[in-house]
Short mmCIF file of C-alpha atoms and ligand atoms in Angstrom, two decimals:
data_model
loop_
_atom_site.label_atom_id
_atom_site.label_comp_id
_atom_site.label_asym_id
_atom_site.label_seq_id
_atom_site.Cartn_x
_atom_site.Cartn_y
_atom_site.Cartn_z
CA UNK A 1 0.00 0.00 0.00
CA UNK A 2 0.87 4.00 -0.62
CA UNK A 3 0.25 5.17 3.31
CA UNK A 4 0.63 8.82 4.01
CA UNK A 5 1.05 9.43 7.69
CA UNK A 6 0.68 12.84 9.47
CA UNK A 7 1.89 13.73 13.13
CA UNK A 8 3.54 16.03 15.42
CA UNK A 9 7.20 15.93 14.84
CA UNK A 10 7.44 16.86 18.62
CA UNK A 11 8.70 15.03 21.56
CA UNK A 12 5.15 13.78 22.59
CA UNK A 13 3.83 10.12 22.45
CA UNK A 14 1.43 10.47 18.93
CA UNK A 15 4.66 11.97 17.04
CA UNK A 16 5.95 8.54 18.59
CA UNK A 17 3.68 5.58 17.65
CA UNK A 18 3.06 7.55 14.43
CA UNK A 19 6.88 7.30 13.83
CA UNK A 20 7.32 4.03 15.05
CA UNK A 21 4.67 2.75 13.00
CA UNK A 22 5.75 4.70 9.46
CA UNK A 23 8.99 2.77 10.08
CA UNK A 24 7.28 -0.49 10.66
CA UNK A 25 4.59 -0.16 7.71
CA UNK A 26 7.89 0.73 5.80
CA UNK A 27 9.79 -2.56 6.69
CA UNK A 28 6.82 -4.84 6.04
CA UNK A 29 7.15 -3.45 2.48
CA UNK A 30 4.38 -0.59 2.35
CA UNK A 31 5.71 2.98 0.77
CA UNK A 32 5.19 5.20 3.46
CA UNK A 33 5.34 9.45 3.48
CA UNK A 34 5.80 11.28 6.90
CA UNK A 35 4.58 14.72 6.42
CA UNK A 36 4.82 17.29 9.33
CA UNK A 37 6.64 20.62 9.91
CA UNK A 38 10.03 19.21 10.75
CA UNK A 39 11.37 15.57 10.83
CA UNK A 40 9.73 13.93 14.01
CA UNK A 41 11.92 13.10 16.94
CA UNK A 42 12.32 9.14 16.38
CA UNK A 43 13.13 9.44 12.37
CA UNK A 44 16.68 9.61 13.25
CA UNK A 45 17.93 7.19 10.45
CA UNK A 46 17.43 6.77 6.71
CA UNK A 47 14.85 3.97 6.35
CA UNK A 48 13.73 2.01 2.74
CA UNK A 49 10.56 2.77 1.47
CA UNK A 50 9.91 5.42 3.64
CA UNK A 51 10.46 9.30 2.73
CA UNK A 52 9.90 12.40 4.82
CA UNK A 53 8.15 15.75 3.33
CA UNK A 54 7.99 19.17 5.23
CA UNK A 55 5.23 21.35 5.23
CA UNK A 56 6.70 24.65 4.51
CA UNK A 57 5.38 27.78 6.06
CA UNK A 58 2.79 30.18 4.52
CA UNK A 59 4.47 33.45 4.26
CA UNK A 60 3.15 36.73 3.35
CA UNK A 61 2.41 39.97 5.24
CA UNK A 62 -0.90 39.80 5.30
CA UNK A 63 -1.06 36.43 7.23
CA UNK A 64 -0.24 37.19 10.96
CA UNK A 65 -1.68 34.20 12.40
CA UNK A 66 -0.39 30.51 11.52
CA UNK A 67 -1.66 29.06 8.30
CA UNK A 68 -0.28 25.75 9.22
CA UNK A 69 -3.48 23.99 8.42
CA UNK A 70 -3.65 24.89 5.08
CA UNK A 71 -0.04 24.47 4.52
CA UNK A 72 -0.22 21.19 5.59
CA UNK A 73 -3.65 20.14 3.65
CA UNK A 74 -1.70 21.87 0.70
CA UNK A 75 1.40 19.35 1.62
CA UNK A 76 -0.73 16.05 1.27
CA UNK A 77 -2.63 16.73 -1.68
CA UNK A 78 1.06 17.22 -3.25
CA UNK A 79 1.92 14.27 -1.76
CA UNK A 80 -0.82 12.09 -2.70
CA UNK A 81 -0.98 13.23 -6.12
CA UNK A 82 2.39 13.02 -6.45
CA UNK A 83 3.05 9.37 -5.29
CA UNK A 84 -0.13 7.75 -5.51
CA UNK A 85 -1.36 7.98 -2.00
CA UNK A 86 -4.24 5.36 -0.79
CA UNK A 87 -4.60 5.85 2.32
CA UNK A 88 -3.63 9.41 4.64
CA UNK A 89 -3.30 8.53 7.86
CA UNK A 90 -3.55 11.28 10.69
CA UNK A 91 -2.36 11.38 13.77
CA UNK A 92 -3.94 13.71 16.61
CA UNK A 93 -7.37 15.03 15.43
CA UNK A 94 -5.91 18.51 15.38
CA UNK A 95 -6.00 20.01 13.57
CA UNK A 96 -4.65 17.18 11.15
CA UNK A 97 -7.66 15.32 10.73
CA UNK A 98 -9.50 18.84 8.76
CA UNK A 99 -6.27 19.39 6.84
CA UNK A 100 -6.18 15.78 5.57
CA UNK A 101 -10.36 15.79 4.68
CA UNK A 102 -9.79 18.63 2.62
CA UNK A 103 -6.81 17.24 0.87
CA UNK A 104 -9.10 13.98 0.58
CA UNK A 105 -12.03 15.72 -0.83
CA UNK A 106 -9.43 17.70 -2.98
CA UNK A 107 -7.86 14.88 -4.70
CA UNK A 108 -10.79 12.91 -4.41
CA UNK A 109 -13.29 10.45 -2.03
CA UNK A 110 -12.68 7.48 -4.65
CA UNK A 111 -9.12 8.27 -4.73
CA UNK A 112 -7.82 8.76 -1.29
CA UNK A 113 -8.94 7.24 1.63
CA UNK A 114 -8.32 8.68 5.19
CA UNK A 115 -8.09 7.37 8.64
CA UNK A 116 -7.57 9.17 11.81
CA UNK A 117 -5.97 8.40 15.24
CA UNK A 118 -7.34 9.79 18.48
CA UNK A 119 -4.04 10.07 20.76
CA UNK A 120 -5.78 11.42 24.03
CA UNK A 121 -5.86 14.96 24.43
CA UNK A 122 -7.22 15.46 21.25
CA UNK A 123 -10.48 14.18 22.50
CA UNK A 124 -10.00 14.55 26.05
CA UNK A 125 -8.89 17.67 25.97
CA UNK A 126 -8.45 20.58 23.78
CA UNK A 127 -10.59 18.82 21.16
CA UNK A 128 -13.59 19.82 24.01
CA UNK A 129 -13.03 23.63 23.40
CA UNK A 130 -16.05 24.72 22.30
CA UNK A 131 -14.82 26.63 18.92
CA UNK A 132 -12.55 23.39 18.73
CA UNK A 133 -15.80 20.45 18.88
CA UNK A 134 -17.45 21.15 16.09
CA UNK A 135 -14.43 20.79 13.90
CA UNK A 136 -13.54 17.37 15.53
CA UNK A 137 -16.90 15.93 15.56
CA UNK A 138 -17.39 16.39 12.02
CA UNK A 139 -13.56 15.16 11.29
CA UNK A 140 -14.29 12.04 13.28
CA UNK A 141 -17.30 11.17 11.11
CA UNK A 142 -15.84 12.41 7.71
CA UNK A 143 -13.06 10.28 7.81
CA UNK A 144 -13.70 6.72 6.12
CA UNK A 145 -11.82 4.99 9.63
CA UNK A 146 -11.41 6.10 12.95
CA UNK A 147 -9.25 4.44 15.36
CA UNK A 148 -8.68 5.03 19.13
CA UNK A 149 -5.32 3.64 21.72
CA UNK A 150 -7.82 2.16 24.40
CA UNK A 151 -11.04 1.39 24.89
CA UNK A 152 -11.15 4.11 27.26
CA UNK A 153 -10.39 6.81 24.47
CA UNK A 154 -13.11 5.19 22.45
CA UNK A 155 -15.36 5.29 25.14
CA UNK A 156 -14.93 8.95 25.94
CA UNK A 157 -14.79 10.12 22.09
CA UNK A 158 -18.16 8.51 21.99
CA UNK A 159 -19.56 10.21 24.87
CA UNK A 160 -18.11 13.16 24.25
CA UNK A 161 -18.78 13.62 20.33
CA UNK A 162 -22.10 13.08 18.93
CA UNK A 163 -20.80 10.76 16.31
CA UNK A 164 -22.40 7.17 16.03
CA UNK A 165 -19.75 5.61 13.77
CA UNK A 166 -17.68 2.55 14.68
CA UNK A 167 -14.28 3.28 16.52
CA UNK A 168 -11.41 0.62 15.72
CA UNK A 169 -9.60 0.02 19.34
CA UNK A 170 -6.06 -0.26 17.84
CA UNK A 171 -3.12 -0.53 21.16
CA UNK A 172 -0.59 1.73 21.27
CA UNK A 173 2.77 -0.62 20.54
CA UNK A 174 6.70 -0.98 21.18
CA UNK A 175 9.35 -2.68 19.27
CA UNK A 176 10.21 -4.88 21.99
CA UNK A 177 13.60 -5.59 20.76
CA UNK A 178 14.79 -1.84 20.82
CA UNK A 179 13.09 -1.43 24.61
CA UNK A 180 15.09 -4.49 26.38
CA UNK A 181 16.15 -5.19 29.56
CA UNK A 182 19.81 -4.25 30.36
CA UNK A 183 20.55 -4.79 33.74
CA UNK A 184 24.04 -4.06 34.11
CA UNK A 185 24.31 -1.03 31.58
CA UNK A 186 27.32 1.38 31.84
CA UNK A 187 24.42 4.03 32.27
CA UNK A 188 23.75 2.44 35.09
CA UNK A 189 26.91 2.26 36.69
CA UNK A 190 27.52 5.71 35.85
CA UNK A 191 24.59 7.67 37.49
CA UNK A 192 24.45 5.33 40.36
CA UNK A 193 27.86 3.84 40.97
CA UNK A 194 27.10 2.73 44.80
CA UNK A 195 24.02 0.55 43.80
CA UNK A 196 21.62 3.35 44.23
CA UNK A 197 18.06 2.32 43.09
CA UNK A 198 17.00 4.32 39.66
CA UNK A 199 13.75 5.75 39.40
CA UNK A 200 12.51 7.48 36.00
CA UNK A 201 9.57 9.36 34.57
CA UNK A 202 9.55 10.37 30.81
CA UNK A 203 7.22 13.22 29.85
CA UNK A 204 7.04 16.51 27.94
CA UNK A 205 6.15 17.92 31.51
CA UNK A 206 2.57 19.67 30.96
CA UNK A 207 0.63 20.25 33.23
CA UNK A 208 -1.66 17.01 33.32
CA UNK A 209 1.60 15.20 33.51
CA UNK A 210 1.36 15.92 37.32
CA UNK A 211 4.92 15.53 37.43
CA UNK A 212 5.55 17.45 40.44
CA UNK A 213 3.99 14.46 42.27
CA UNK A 214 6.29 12.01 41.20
CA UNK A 215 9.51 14.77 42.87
CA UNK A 216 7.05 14.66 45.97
CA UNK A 217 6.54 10.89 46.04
CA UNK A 218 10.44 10.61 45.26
CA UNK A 219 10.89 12.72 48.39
CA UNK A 220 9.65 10.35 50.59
CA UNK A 221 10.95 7.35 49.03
CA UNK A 222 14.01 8.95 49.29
CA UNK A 223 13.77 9.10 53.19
CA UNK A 224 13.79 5.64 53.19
CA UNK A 225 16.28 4.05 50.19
CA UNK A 226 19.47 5.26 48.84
CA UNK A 227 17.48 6.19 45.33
CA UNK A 228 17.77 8.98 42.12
CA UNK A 229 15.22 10.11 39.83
CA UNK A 230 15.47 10.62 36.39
CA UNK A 231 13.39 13.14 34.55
CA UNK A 232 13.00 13.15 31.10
CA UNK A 233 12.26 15.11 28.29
CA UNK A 234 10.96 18.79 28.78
CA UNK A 235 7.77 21.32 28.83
CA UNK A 236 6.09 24.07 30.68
CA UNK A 237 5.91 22.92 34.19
CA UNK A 238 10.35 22.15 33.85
CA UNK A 239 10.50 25.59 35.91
CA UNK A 240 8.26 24.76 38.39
CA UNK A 241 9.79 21.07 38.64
CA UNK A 242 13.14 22.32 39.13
CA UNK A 243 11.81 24.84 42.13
CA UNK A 244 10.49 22.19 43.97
CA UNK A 245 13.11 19.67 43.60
CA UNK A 246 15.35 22.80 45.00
CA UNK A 247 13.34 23.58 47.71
CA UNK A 248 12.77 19.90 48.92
CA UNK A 249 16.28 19.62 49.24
CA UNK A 250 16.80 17.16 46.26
CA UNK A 251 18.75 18.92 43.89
CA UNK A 252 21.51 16.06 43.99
CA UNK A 253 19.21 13.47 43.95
CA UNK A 254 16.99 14.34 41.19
CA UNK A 255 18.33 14.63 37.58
CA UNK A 256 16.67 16.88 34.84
CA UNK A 257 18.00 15.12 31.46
CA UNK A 258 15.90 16.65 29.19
CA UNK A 259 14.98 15.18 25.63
CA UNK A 260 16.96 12.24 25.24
CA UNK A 261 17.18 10.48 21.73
CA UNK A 262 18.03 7.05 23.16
CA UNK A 263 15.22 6.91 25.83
CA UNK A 264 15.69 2.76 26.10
CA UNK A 265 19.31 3.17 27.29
CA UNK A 266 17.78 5.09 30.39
CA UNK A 267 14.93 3.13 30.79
CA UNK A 268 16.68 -0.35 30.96
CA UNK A 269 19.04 1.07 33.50
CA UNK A 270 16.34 2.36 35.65
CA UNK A 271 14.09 0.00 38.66
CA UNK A 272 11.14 1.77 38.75
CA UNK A 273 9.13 4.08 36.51
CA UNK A 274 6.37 6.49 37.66
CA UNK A 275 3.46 8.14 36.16
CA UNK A 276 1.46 10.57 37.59
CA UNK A 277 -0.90 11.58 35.48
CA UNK A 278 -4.26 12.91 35.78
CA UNK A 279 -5.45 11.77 32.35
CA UNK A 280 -3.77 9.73 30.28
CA UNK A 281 -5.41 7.65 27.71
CA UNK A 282 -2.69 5.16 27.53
CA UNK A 283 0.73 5.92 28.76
CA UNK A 284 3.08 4.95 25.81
CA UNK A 285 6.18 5.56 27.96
CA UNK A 286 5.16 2.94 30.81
CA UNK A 287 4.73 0.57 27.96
CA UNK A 288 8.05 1.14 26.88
CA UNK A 289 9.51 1.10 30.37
CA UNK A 290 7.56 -2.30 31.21
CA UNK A 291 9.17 -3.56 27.82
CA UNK A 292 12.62 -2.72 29.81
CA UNK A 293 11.44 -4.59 32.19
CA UNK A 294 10.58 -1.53 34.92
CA UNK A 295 7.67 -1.71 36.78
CA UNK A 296 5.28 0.98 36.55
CA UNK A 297 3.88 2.96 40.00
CA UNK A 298 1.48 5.24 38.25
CA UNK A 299 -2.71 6.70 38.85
CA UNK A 300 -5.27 4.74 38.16
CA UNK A 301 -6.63 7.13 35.06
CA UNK A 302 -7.81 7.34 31.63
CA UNK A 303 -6.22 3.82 29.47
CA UNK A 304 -3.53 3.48 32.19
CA UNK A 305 -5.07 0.36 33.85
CA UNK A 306 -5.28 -1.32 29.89
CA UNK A 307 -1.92 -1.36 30.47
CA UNK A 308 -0.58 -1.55 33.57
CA UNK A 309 -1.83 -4.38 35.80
CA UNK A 310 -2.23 -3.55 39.67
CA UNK A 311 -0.21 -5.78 41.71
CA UNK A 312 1.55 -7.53 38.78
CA UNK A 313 3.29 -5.49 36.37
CA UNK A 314 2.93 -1.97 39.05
CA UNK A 315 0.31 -0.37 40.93
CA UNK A 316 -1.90 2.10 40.46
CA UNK A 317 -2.78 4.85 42.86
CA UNK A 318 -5.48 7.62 43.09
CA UNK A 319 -4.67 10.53 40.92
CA UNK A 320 -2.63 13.32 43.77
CA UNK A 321 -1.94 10.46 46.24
CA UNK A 322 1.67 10.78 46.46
CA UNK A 323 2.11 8.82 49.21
CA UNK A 324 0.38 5.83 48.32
CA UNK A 325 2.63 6.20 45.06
CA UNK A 326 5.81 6.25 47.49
CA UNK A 327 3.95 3.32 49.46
CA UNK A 328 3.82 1.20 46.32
CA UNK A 329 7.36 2.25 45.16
CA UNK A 330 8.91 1.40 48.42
CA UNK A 331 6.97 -1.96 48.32
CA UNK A 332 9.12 -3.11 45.18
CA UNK A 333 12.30 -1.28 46.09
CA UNK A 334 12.43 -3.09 49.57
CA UNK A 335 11.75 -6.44 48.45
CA UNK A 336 14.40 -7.56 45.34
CA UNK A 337 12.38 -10.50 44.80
CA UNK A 338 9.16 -9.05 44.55
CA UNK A 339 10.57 -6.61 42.22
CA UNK A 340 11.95 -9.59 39.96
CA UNK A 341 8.58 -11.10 39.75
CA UNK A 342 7.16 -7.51 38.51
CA UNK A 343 9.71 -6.71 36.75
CA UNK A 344 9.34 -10.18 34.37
CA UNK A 345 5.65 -9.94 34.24
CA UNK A 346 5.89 -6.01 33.21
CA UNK A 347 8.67 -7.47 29.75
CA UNK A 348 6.47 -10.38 29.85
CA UNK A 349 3.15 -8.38 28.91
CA UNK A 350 4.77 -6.06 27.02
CA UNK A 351 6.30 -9.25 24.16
CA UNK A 352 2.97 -10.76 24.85
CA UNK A 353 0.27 -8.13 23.95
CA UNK A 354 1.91 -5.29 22.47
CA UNK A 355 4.89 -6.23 20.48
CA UNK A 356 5.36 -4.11 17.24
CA UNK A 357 4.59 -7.50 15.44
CA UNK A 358 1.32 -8.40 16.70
CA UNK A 359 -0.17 -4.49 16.49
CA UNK A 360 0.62 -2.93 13.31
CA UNK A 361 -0.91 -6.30 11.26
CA UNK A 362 -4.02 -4.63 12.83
CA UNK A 363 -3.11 -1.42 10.96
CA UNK A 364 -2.48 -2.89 7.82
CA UNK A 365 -6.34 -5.28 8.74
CA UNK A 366 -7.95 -1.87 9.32
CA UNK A 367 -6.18 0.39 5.97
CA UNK A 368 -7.30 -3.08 3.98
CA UNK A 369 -10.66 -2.73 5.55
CA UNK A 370 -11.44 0.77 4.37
CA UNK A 371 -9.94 0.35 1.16
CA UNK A 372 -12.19 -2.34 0.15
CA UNK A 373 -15.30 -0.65 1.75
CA UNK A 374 -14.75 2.80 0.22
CA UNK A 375 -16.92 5.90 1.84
CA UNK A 376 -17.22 7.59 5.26
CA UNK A 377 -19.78 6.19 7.99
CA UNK A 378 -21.00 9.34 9.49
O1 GMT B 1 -2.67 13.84 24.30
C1 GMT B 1 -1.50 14.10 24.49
O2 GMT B 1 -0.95 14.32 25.56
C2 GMT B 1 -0.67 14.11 23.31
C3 GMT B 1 -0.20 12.79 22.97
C4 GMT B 1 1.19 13.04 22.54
O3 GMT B 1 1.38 13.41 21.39
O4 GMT B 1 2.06 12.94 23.38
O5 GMT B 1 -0.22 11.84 24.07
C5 GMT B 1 -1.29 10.93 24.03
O6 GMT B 1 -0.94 9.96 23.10
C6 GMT B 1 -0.01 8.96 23.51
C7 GMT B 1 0.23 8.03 22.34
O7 GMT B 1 -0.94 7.43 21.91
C8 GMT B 1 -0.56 8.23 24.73
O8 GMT B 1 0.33 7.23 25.14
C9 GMT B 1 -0.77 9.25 25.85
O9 GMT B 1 -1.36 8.58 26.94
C10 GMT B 1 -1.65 10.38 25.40
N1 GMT B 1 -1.63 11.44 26.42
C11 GMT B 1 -2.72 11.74 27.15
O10 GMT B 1 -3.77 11.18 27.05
C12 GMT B 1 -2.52 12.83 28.15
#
């Protein structure tokens, strides 16, 4: 198949499955085209079959306020025209999914065929503004397949949106190979060279991240264990972060690594990852941390629990109940053998359930689906 895919090139999790899954479409023999405003953060390599296009800014006096969704509807009927595109796959409803049903009604219904992916916020969250709804309500039925990461996000789109058409449940995934144990990396020995325990949270640190709580729930776990926490990747509430860590007397003990390129390296050093969010439809970067082989202490919100199984792979807390979080964390940290058995059954699900190999067939299932069946379902 021609597949078109359109994301975020930002550090974010929908720039990353969108990514990830371009790369994988690409190596199962599909041409793929990533279009977005800059190359996204995990197309660090050259790839077969799979090319990248930039949507080049609109520039002209007259146009003070961003014209990026036109630019970029402009960019895929180029595109598609160009190479033959079947299917245009977006990625985050906004505004991608209007850009790409103009573009498909441009170059034509019988022609191009378009599918969208709800990440999370773009139906939890800003797609709710009210001058934002009506543009992702009628997206979501215009588009000839919808898909969703979790039953949750399906659940909520559907409550929220007064669409009635069918919502493909399609898991977010990891390449299971890539995120691998390492127990005894030279990471490891490096940022904790006495046998400290490693704790890590990956984010882009807005402010539903809640990651605040996880520096307060490190505080007290730090009380008790010999222990460092990683944070990574970067966002609005770094400032504030950084303040508190300061002020709670942790400024040794917790690291601020910023965007990292090679986020497995960290993660298979680490023992524990936490996740505080307060919505979160499915937590891509606890996947890829239980794929390491961390177990995951995060809130009990959104598509977490899809993912993270209470007393096997992690816990889950109460969204704001940092101590309960610490609780859990020192639970695993204590015990070494109780954190084996997590730590297997966290890899174990990960290979099991959402191994690259077993999600993007579903992909490729769903684009088959739609070609075949031809037209939008309201
Ligand atoms: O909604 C967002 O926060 C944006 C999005 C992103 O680009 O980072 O994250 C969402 O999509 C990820 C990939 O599907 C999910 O793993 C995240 O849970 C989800 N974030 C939220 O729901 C807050």
């Amino acid at each position: 198949m021609k597949i078109g895919i359109v994301c975020y090139p930002t550090y974010g999790g929908s720039g990353a499955v969108a990514t990830e899954l371009g790369i994988a479409l690409a190596g199962r023999g599909h041409e793929v085209h990533i279009i977005s405003y800059a190359a996204p953060f995990r197309l660090a390599h050259f790839y077969d079959n799979l090319v990248f296009h930039a949507v080049e800014k609109c520039t002209y006096p007259l146009f003070e306020f961003d014209l990026y969704p036109l630019a970029l509807a402009g960019k895929c009927i180029e595109v598609a025209r160009d190479h033959g595109l079947e299917i245009l796959h977006v990625h985050y409803a906004i505004p991608h999914a209007v850009s790409a049903f103009l573009a498909r009604e441009i170059v034509g219904r019988g022609t191009l065929k378009l599918v969208t992916t709800l990440h999370g916020t773009d139906s939890t969250i800003v797609g709710r503004e009210p001058s934002l709804s009506p543009l992702v309500t009628f997206s979501l039925r215009e588009s000839d397949g919808v898909t969703a990461v979790s039953c949750y996000l399906e659940d909520v789109t559907r409550r929220t949106y007064d669409i009635a058409r069918e919502i493909e449940v399609i898991p977010n995934f990891v390449d299971t190979k890539k995120f691998a144990p390492a127990p005894t990396s030279s990471f490891r020995s490096r940022i904790a060279p006495k046998g400290e325990r490693i704790l890590v949270h990956v984010s882009n640190f807005r402010p539903v991240k809640r990651v605040q709580d996880a520096i307060r729930a490190f505080r007290m776990i730090r009380a008790r264990v010999q222990a460092f926490l990683l944070l990574i990747g970067d966002g609005p509430d770094r400032p504030a972060c950084e303040k508190l860590a300061r002020e709670s007397g942790l400024s040794h003990d917790v690291y601020f690594l910023g965007k990292q390129d090679a986020v497995e390296e960290v993660l298979a050093a680490s023992d524990l990852f936490l996740l505080p969010s307060e919505i979160e439809s499915f937590g891509l970067s606890a996947l890829e941390a239980m794929s390491c082989g961390v177990p995951v202490i995060s809130t009990d919100c959104g598509g977490i629990p899809e993912v993270n199984i209470h007393g096997q792979t992690g816990y889950l807390v109460p969204t704001g109940d940092v101590e309960a979080m610490a609780d859990c964390a020192l639970a695993l940290l204590l015990d070494r053998e109780k954190h084996e058995v997590f730590s297997e059954a966290a890899r174990r699900r990960a290979v099991n359930d959402f191994d690259v190999s077993r999600v993007v067939p579903h992909y490729e299932r769903f684009y088959e689906e739609i070609l075949m069946r031809g037209g939008s379902q309201q």
